[in-house]
Structures are given as C-alpha cells and as structure tokens.
Amino acid sequence: MKVVILDERCVGHGMCRLACPEMFELSDEDGHAYVTSETVPPDLEAAVDQAVRGCPEQAIVVEA
Amino acid sequence: MTTVLTDRRIVSDIDPFSPEFRADPFPHYAQLRDLGPVVWLEKYDIWCVQHYAQVKAVLSDWENFSNAGGGGLTNYFKTKPWRRPSIILDVDPPEHGRTRKVLMGVLSAPALKAMKPGFEAVAARLIDAALDAGTIEAVNDLVLPFPLTVFPDAVGMPPLDRHIMLKYGGMVFGAFGPTTDWYHELMRDAETVSAWIDAHCERDVLGADGLGAGIYAAADAGDITHEEAKLLVRSLLSAGVDTTIDSIGLALRALVDFPDQFALLTEDPALARGVFEEATRYDSSSQSLFRTTLREVELAGQRIGKHEKILVLIGSAGRDPAKWEEPDRFDIRRKIVGQIGYGWGIHGCVAQMMARLEGEVFFRTLGEKVGSLEHAGPSELRLVPGLRGLARLPIALTR
C-alpha cells in the first residue's frame, strides 16, 4: 500500500497525524501534512485507513 | 544566543475570569502578549501562555503538559474532581489513544457525509421560520435549536427533554473557572441532571444507527469495554452542544458586524465553510484550556514547577499578529492553515469535523436564503464561566 497527500487540498487540520503519527507529520514551515514514507508497512495499514477516512479535506489518497 | 533559565517570572494581576475580561478578552490578550510568552497570574497562582507558538507547543507536548490535572482551574493532582474523570479528556496516553480512536472511528468523513442531508433539512426549516418572523432573537429562536436538534439526533438520543443537555453543559464548562454563586446554583440540580445524562448514555436508550450505537459496537468488537462506551457517550453529550451553539452564535454576530463579509457569502454561499473557519479563529466558544505540568519544565526560558496549572489562551493565539495577518479583521476568505480554535494535538476537539459540518451547513443555508441581515438591538454575552457565547442576538433578516 502506498499513501500520498494532495498538497493543494491539505489545510493542516492534523487529524491524520492523530490517527497515525508513525506515517504523518506536520510541516513547521507551512503547517501542511506530509508522509514520512510513501510505502505503508502492513501493520500500519489500518491506522492509515483511519487517517484517510478521518481527513475532512479528503486530501489523503492510498493505492493498493 | 544562549537561553538563560530563570526563576524570575513576569507577574500580572490580570484576572481572566473577571466579567470585564470575559466581556471583551481581546485587548487583555494583547496586553498579555506584550508582557511576554509565559506570565504568572498572581490572583490564581497559575501560569498563562498567549502566543500562537507557545499555545501550540504546550498543547503538542502531552508528556510535559498533561490533561490529567483536569480541564479547569481545579487541580486534580491536589483536589478531588466533581464527577468521575472523563476517560478521553482527563487522561494521557496510552489510555487516551484507545478511546480517542473509537470516537475518531464513529466521526469519520463517511459518517459525517451521511449526516449532512439531515443537518440541511433542519437548517432550512429554522432559517425559513426566522425569515417568516422577520425580526428574531437569534440565539434562542435560530441558533440554539440547530445543534440542539442535529447533535442529539446524530448521537441517536430520543427527542424528549434535550434542553437538560444544556444544564449539563453548564455544569461541565462551569467547572472551568473559580466557583461562583452562579455555579453553586447550577450544581443544586446536579444530581437530577447527571442522572438524566447517565440514563441517556445507556445503550437501550440510544437509536440503532447513531454515534452512540457506533461506540457500543466498538465495545462489542473488544476495542473498549462497555463501561467505557458509556463514558464515551457521556463525553459526546458533555461537549457537543453548548460549544457549537456558542460558536455559531458568535460567527453569526461577526457576519452581522461585517456586512461586506455577509455580502460575499450571499454572492457565493460556498464560502460558508470559510465563515465558520474564520470565526473559529476570530471569536469562538472555546477561548482557553488548562494543562498541568507533570514535572519541572522549561517553557520559552521560564522555569515552571511540577503540578502547576497553565492557562492556555487559544483565543489569544487566534489573534496573535506573529501568526496571522491583520488578526483583528474578520475575513471569510482568509486561508487558515494551523487552526488553533479547536485546541491542538492529542486532545484537540475530536468532533471538530462535525462542528465544521454544522457550521458549514448553517451558514451555507443562510447565504442561500437570506438577502439582508442586520442588528435589531444590542447583543448580550452569556457571562458564565467556561465557554464564551451570546445570551441574546436580536436581528432583522429578509429574503
């Protein structure tokens, strides 16, 4: 599973970081979220999925 | 440059719980920001932080700045709490992550999408009725009924006696500041109100497809215990109604105060989301939070002892010129990145997306249906401890 953040949609609510702090960080520069790695380890897939469903801007996209 | 850690402190006699401060906190916030990043409030023996940077830093660092000391002025490390502590708000990780995850699950984006048509129908009905009346007292006639309908509907509560939730909200948020006669008066009904709330957290009282049922389903799945499910439902009932009533009311007043911004909304009702987002920064129900230190810490060069309370002024952070351009201007097209009005970090408002949805639906419907909007008398603040909100907002509106 791969995960990307659509930067033009992200406004830095930070909900993804709460759902899965291992995969998502917030930039100190512009406050937007970024992923710590594009590839999602299998044990974090459920948490990333929760981040996707929890993102109010639908700014997180995963590919199988 | 070296940082010199000092036991000297900036002391102020400002009283953040006084009626004068609460009536118009914004000049006082500016005064506090000018004093420094960390100020000692001698009247209550507490610290306060008022800049965006320190507010965010404190809220992000739960390992030093804990919620286990209680959400108000009362220090749970030193005094017994009035109710059994919340299992999501008053705890730190690791216990907190488990319960928070359950609430995040039931409040997911797809779940909220499903609620939207119901919210829209209620907003349309209330705004049509307001337009028919022409001149209304907007807090009680228009604003309050909206969250007080859609929120308990979403939780799956039965339709009777929902106003009791407002009494409970008063008790929860009233515990924030120093205890007053108002608070003691309110607490005289505590037993009845708490019993009603307790009864409405039970599974068999809640509908089969609401948020409450979703929380109990998580208990069935083994994510939490059934006793915890009940307490999580209680958390929803504590924090879900007063907060949005007050925030929508203040946002509506801002729109009446800034006719150019209201005109923008009527031209493009899609700006509704911006209305509520900007209002959450500009003037919103949750102005401050507390954190309690778990150990001696250093914050912006100030040494702070163990188990000391810090008043975190998120309302001031929303007006910090170091973070926001022209912070005192209400601008519904402002691009807000790093909203602080819902708190931040692991205890940031878990239902903030639902609050945003309520705000968006309310102001979109307003922008679509209402052509003119103006004051029809002075507005009045609800000067009770805890939340900031309006008691009265007389307005005149036309199609």
XYZ file of C-alpha atoms in Angstrom:
463
model
C 0.000 0.000 0.000
C 1.199 3.499 -0.914
C -0.008 6.808 0.509
C 0.232 10.395 -0.765
C -1.095 13.746 0.432
C -2.668 16.126 -2.071
C -0.952 19.320 -1.007
C -3.481 21.602 -2.719
C -6.234 20.104 -0.550
C -4.427 19.858 2.788
C -5.043 22.757 5.173
C -3.242 21.264 8.143
C -6.073 20.075 10.408
C -3.608 17.478 11.664
C -6.211 14.732 12.004
C -4.011 12.292 10.065
C -1.172 12.741 12.499
C -3.510 11.874 15.336
C -4.751 8.767 13.538
C -1.281 7.542 12.600
C 1.669 9.530 13.991
C 4.134 6.995 12.538
C 3.205 7.900 8.950
C 2.144 11.544 9.061
C 3.986 14.651 10.169
C 3.084 18.314 10.015
C 5.461 20.755 8.395
C 6.783 23.527 10.630
C 7.031 25.704 7.524
C 3.513 25.756 6.101
C 1.574 23.580 8.557
C 0.656 21.046 5.876
C 0.858 17.324 6.467
C 3.468 15.169 4.785
C 4.110 11.439 4.819
C 7.240 10.058 6.429
C 7.383 7.381 3.712
C 5.224 6.633 0.683
C 5.132 2.946 1.377
C 2.884 1.891 4.230
C 4.129 -1.008 6.352
C 1.410 -3.692 6.644
C 0.989 -3.182 10.390
C 0.122 0.488 9.862
C -2.417 -0.024 7.071
C -5.402 0.081 9.426
C -4.222 3.317 11.026
C -3.552 4.918 7.621
C -7.010 3.827 6.546
C -8.425 5.609 9.570
C -6.460 8.727 8.604
C -7.944 8.579 5.102
C -11.478 8.296 6.460
C -10.829 10.958 9.052
C -9.433 13.583 6.685
C -12.032 16.334 6.339
C -10.467 17.621 3.131
C -10.151 14.163 1.570
C -6.557 15.068 0.956
C -5.078 11.613 1.576
C -5.000 9.049 -1.203
C -3.919 5.429 -0.918
C -3.142 2.957 -3.650
C -3.112 -0.789 -3.112
C 22.456 33.142 21.676
C 22.117 31.240 24.904
C 18.905 30.764 26.808
C 19.159 31.614 30.450
C 16.762 29.648 32.557
C 15.393 31.793 35.291
C 13.167 31.539 38.326
C 12.235 35.155 37.872
C 8.825 35.470 36.410
C 6.629 38.004 34.674
C 3.754 38.622 37.063
C 0.398 40.120 36.194
C -2.693 40.975 38.224
C -4.938 40.433 35.187
C -7.955 38.282 36.117
C -9.000 36.163 33.119
C -12.197 35.101 34.914
C -13.424 38.602 35.744
C -16.569 39.891 33.992
C -14.511 42.746 32.487
C -12.015 40.370 30.931
C -14.683 37.996 29.694
C -16.819 40.762 28.202
C -14.018 41.703 25.809
C -10.942 39.492 26.226
C -9.147 40.668 23.101
C -7.461 43.856 24.425
C -6.437 41.877 27.529
C -4.944 39.170 25.323
C -2.905 41.843 23.519
C -1.727 43.174 26.877
C -0.667 39.694 27.981
C 1.109 39.036 24.665
C 3.037 42.272 25.169
C 4.090 41.190 28.668
C 5.829 38.044 27.427
C 5.440 34.428 26.372
C 4.791 32.991 29.842
C 3.074 35.069 32.525
C 2.263 34.292 36.162
C -1.290 35.279 37.151
C -0.903 36.063 40.818
C -4.601 36.134 41.614
C -4.941 32.381 40.950
C -1.338 31.160 41.217
C -1.402 29.877 37.669
C 0.672 30.443 34.552
C -0.684 31.540 31.219
C 0.521 31.387 27.619
C -0.924 33.668 24.967
C 1.123 33.478 21.770
C 0.357 31.062 18.947
C 3.814 29.466 19.211
C 3.660 28.657 22.942
C -0.016 27.693 22.852
C 0.731 25.154 20.154
C 3.914 23.998 21.881
C 2.100 23.344 25.173
C -0.828 21.565 23.512
C 1.538 19.411 21.424
C 3.645 18.247 24.379
C 1.397 15.971 26.436
C 4.397 14.346 28.087
C 5.084 17.540 29.999
C 1.760 19.352 29.841
C -0.921 16.904 30.887
C -4.699 16.829 30.843
C -4.785 14.508 33.846
C -4.731 17.561 36.121
C -8.262 18.390 34.940
C -9.705 20.689 32.321
C -10.367 23.631 34.649
C -8.821 25.718 37.389
C -9.264 22.877 39.887
C -6.053 20.882 40.100
C -6.931 17.166 40.117
C -3.466 16.410 41.460
C -4.466 18.327 44.592
C -8.298 18.372 44.741
C -10.954 15.715 44.127
C -12.917 16.209 40.866
C -16.688 16.833 40.906
C -17.508 13.972 38.580
C -15.760 10.780 37.644
C -12.960 11.964 35.328
C -13.539 11.645 31.595
C -11.768 8.652 30.064
C -10.828 10.650 26.989
C -10.347 14.238 28.133
C -8.788 13.795 31.544
C -6.300 11.077 30.619
C -2.987 10.925 28.776
C -1.561 8.210 26.510
C -1.560 5.256 26.341
C -5.130 5.016 27.741
C -6.175 8.038 25.756
C -5.270 6.632 22.312
C -7.625 3.678 22.610
C -10.713 5.708 23.494
C -9.893 8.526 21.097
C -9.572 6.043 18.237
C -13.122 4.832 18.853
C -14.517 8.366 18.678
C -12.464 9.144 15.557
C -13.881 5.980 14.014
C -17.536 6.892 14.580
C -16.888 10.508 13.497
C -15.189 9.569 10.211
C -15.704 11.541 6.990
C -18.163 8.975 5.502
C -20.202 9.002 8.744
C -20.394 12.797 8.615
C -21.378 12.774 4.952
C -24.344 10.606 5.843
C -25.475 13.157 8.450
C -25.345 16.122 6.091
C -28.828 15.873 4.500
C -30.406 15.738 7.959
C -28.449 18.837 9.043
C -29.515 20.660 5.870
C -33.196 19.932 6.415
C -33.090 21.275 9.981
C -31.142 24.393 8.969
C -33.576 25.121 6.132
C -36.583 24.755 8.411
C -35.122 27.056 11.099
C -33.943 29.737 8.680
C -37.268 29.729 6.795
C -39.089 30.207 10.093
C -36.721 33.060 11.019
C -37.352 34.724 7.647
C -41.109 34.394 8.135
C -40.793 36.113 11.508
C -38.545 38.859 10.108
C -37.190 40.063 13.453
C -35.977 37.473 15.940
C -33.783 36.938 18.968
C -31.364 34.772 17.040
C -29.718 32.873 19.903
C -32.886 31.217 21.179
C -35.006 31.333 18.020
C -32.471 30.248 15.441
C -29.018 29.249 16.639
C -29.661 27.159 19.744
C -32.281 24.851 18.188
C -29.879 23.850 15.415
C -27.163 21.969 17.382
C -29.736 21.005 19.997
C -31.585 19.130 17.230
C -28.909 17.793 14.920
C -26.373 16.715 17.535
C -28.618 14.541 19.720
C -30.225 13.228 16.510
C -26.784 12.154 15.325
C -25.996 10.517 18.676
C -29.331 8.681 18.459
C -30.988 10.230 21.505
C -34.758 10.253 21.993
C -36.400 13.630 21.285
C -37.646 14.469 24.800
C -36.118 16.908 27.321
C -32.976 17.608 25.348
C -32.597 21.030 26.965
C -31.289 19.162 30.017
C -28.123 18.727 27.966
C -27.633 22.495 28.246
C -27.765 22.297 32.037
C -25.215 19.523 31.967
C -23.059 21.549 29.578
C -23.230 24.424 32.053
C -22.045 22.125 34.819
C -19.196 20.733 32.722
C -17.930 24.029 31.367
C -18.845 25.985 34.507
C -16.261 23.924 36.386
C -13.605 25.667 34.298
C -13.049 28.777 36.377
C -13.284 29.764 40.043
C -16.548 28.610 41.599
C -19.175 31.337 41.721
C -22.691 31.700 43.115
C -23.958 31.012 39.603
C -22.118 27.720 39.587
C -23.334 26.667 43.051
C -26.888 27.484 41.995
C -26.470 25.359 38.882
C -24.964 22.484 40.823
C -28.032 22.277 43.071
C -29.653 20.304 40.245
C -26.518 18.265 39.620
C -27.957 15.000 40.879
C -31.072 15.093 38.680
C -29.213 16.330 35.639
C -26.392 13.804 35.999
C -28.928 11.007 36.441
C -30.729 12.050 33.239
C -27.452 12.206 31.323
C -26.375 8.855 32.760
C -29.644 7.253 31.688
C -29.198 8.652 28.184
C -25.778 7.102 27.842
C -27.264 3.612 28.156
C -27.297 1.506 25.051
C -31.006 0.666 25.100
C -31.965 4.365 25.137
C -29.921 5.165 22.027
C -31.066 4.552 18.443
C -29.596 1.699 16.433
C -27.769 3.756 13.805
C -26.400 6.768 15.699
C -22.963 7.643 17.057
C -23.923 6.111 20.400
C -24.673 2.759 18.779
C -21.353 3.008 16.924
C -19.487 3.465 20.190
C -21.207 0.421 21.724
C -20.392 -1.558 18.558
C -16.722 -0.773 19.208
C -17.211 -2.250 22.679
C -18.744 -5.392 21.145
C -15.663 -5.607 18.914
C -13.451 -5.507 22.015
C -11.796 -2.124 21.317
C -13.121 -0.744 24.612
C -15.219 -2.088 27.478
C -18.963 -1.493 27.661
C -18.449 0.667 30.741
C -16.007 2.785 28.722
C -18.521 3.008 25.877
C -20.980 4.562 28.279
C -18.435 7.134 29.436
C -17.535 7.981 25.839
C -21.185 8.647 25.041
C -21.169 10.911 28.085
C -18.168 12.763 26.630
C -20.144 13.419 23.456
C -23.120 14.683 25.438
C -20.842 16.932 27.560
C -19.037 18.710 24.781
C -21.206 18.508 21.694
C -23.963 21.051 22.113
C -23.001 24.213 24.028
C -19.763 24.552 22.111
C -21.410 24.691 18.694
C -24.357 26.819 19.862
C -21.935 29.428 21.171
C -19.607 29.252 18.176
C -22.381 29.520 15.590
C -23.907 32.411 17.557
C -20.609 34.329 17.645
C -19.988 33.607 13.952
C -23.454 34.927 13.119
C -22.762 38.092 15.108
C -19.487 38.564 13.237
C -21.391 38.357 9.952
C -23.868 40.988 11.149
C -20.968 43.163 12.330
C -19.191 42.884 8.965
C -21.813 43.471 6.228
C -19.175 43.269 3.478
C -18.402 39.715 4.568
C -22.090 38.799 4.669
C -22.438 40.200 1.126
C -19.621 37.908 -0.012
C -21.441 34.941 1.491
C -24.728 35.746 -0.269
C -22.858 36.039 -3.591
C -21.110 32.729 -3.029
C -22.689 30.515 -0.343
C -19.811 28.060 -0.800
C -17.835 30.500 1.375
C -19.867 29.159 4.330
C -17.032 26.916 5.340
C -14.732 29.926 5.405
C -17.219 31.812 7.589
C -17.091 29.200 10.307
C -13.370 28.514 9.987
C -12.547 32.205 10.267
C -14.982 32.679 13.146
C -13.319 29.798 14.982
C -10.096 31.800 14.851
C -11.649 35.241 15.314
C -14.212 34.776 18.097
C -15.324 31.371 19.219
C -16.758 29.450 22.161
C -13.539 27.872 23.392
C -11.221 30.670 24.430
C -8.972 28.809 26.813
C -7.927 25.429 28.133
C -5.832 24.229 31.037
C -2.825 21.975 31.163
C -0.938 20.812 34.266
C 2.799 20.124 34.327
C 3.826 16.570 35.170
C 7.365 17.587 36.102
C 9.501 20.690 36.303
C 9.766 22.051 32.783
C 11.186 24.950 30.856
C 8.978 26.927 28.514
C 10.295 29.868 26.496
C 13.036 30.382 29.077
C 10.705 30.215 32.051
C 11.103 27.518 34.683
C 7.746 26.013 35.697
C 7.376 23.689 38.682
C 5.739 20.263 38.849
C 1.921 20.017 39.022
C 1.405 23.670 38.188
C -1.552 24.844 36.140
C -1.145 26.657 32.833
C -3.996 28.601 31.284
C -3.664 28.132 27.536
C -5.303 31.081 25.792
C -6.254 29.689 22.396
C -8.460 32.721 21.750
C -5.355 34.885 22.066
C -3.353 32.572 19.798
C -6.029 33.161 17.158
C -5.293 36.907 17.340
C -1.508 36.697 17.514
C -0.068 39.052 14.858
C 3.071 36.898 14.723
C 0.934 34.165 13.156
C -1.979 35.940 11.428
C -2.007 38.916 9.110
C -4.349 41.635 10.404
C -5.677 39.274 13.085
C -8.463 41.590 14.242
C -10.069 41.626 10.800
C -12.876 39.110 10.137
C -12.110 37.819 6.644
C -14.091 34.812 5.449
C -11.715 34.318 2.511
C -8.671 34.036 4.772
C -6.675 30.884 4.114
C -6.409 29.293 7.512
C -3.645 26.771 7.980
C -2.984 25.670 11.534
C -6.392 26.386 13.083
C -5.948 26.591 16.842
C -9.580 27.204 17.839
C -10.291 23.511 18.401
C -7.191 23.080 20.504
C -4.311 21.076 19.109
C -2.601 17.730 19.496
C -3.984 14.582 21.051
C -6.732 16.412 22.953
C -7.757 18.629 20.038
C -11.538 18.566 19.662
C -12.339 15.052 18.449
C -15.654 16.131 16.926
C -14.207 19.194 15.172
C -15.252 17.850 11.784
C -18.816 17.550 12.963
C -18.680 21.086 14.344
C -17.325 22.283 10.990
C -20.117 20.446 9.180
C -22.761 22.060 11.400
C -21.220 25.481 10.800
C -20.884 24.949 7.068
C -24.474 23.750 6.635
C -25.881 26.532 8.810
C -24.068 29.370 7.041
C -24.497 27.914 3.575
C -28.256 27.781 4.101
C -28.130 31.311 5.484
C -26.174 32.541 2.447
C -28.611 30.846 0.070
C -31.816 32.053 1.691
C -31.111 35.358 3.406
C -30.733 38.592 1.432
C -30.263 41.111 4.235
C -29.173 40.771 7.818
C -28.809 43.456 10.468
C -28.813 44.083 14.197
C -32.228 44.764 15.759
C -30.904 45.630 19.214
C -27.798 45.141 21.320
C -26.371 41.645 21.619
C -25.537 40.305 25.076
C -22.828 37.920 26.143
C -23.536 34.929 28.301
C -21.089 35.776 31.083
C -20.839 32.391 32.732
C -17.573 30.534 33.322
C -16.202 28.191 30.704
C -17.425 28.884 27.222
C -17.756 32.239 25.512
C -21.121 32.766 23.880
C -24.111 35.015 23.411
C -27.246 35.141 25.536
C -29.084 37.408 23.079
C -28.638 38.481 19.477
C -31.639 40.421 18.146
C -31.524 40.550 14.348
C -33.739 41.516 11.419
C -33.486 39.468 8.252
C -35.192 39.355 4.846
C -35.182 37.041 1.830
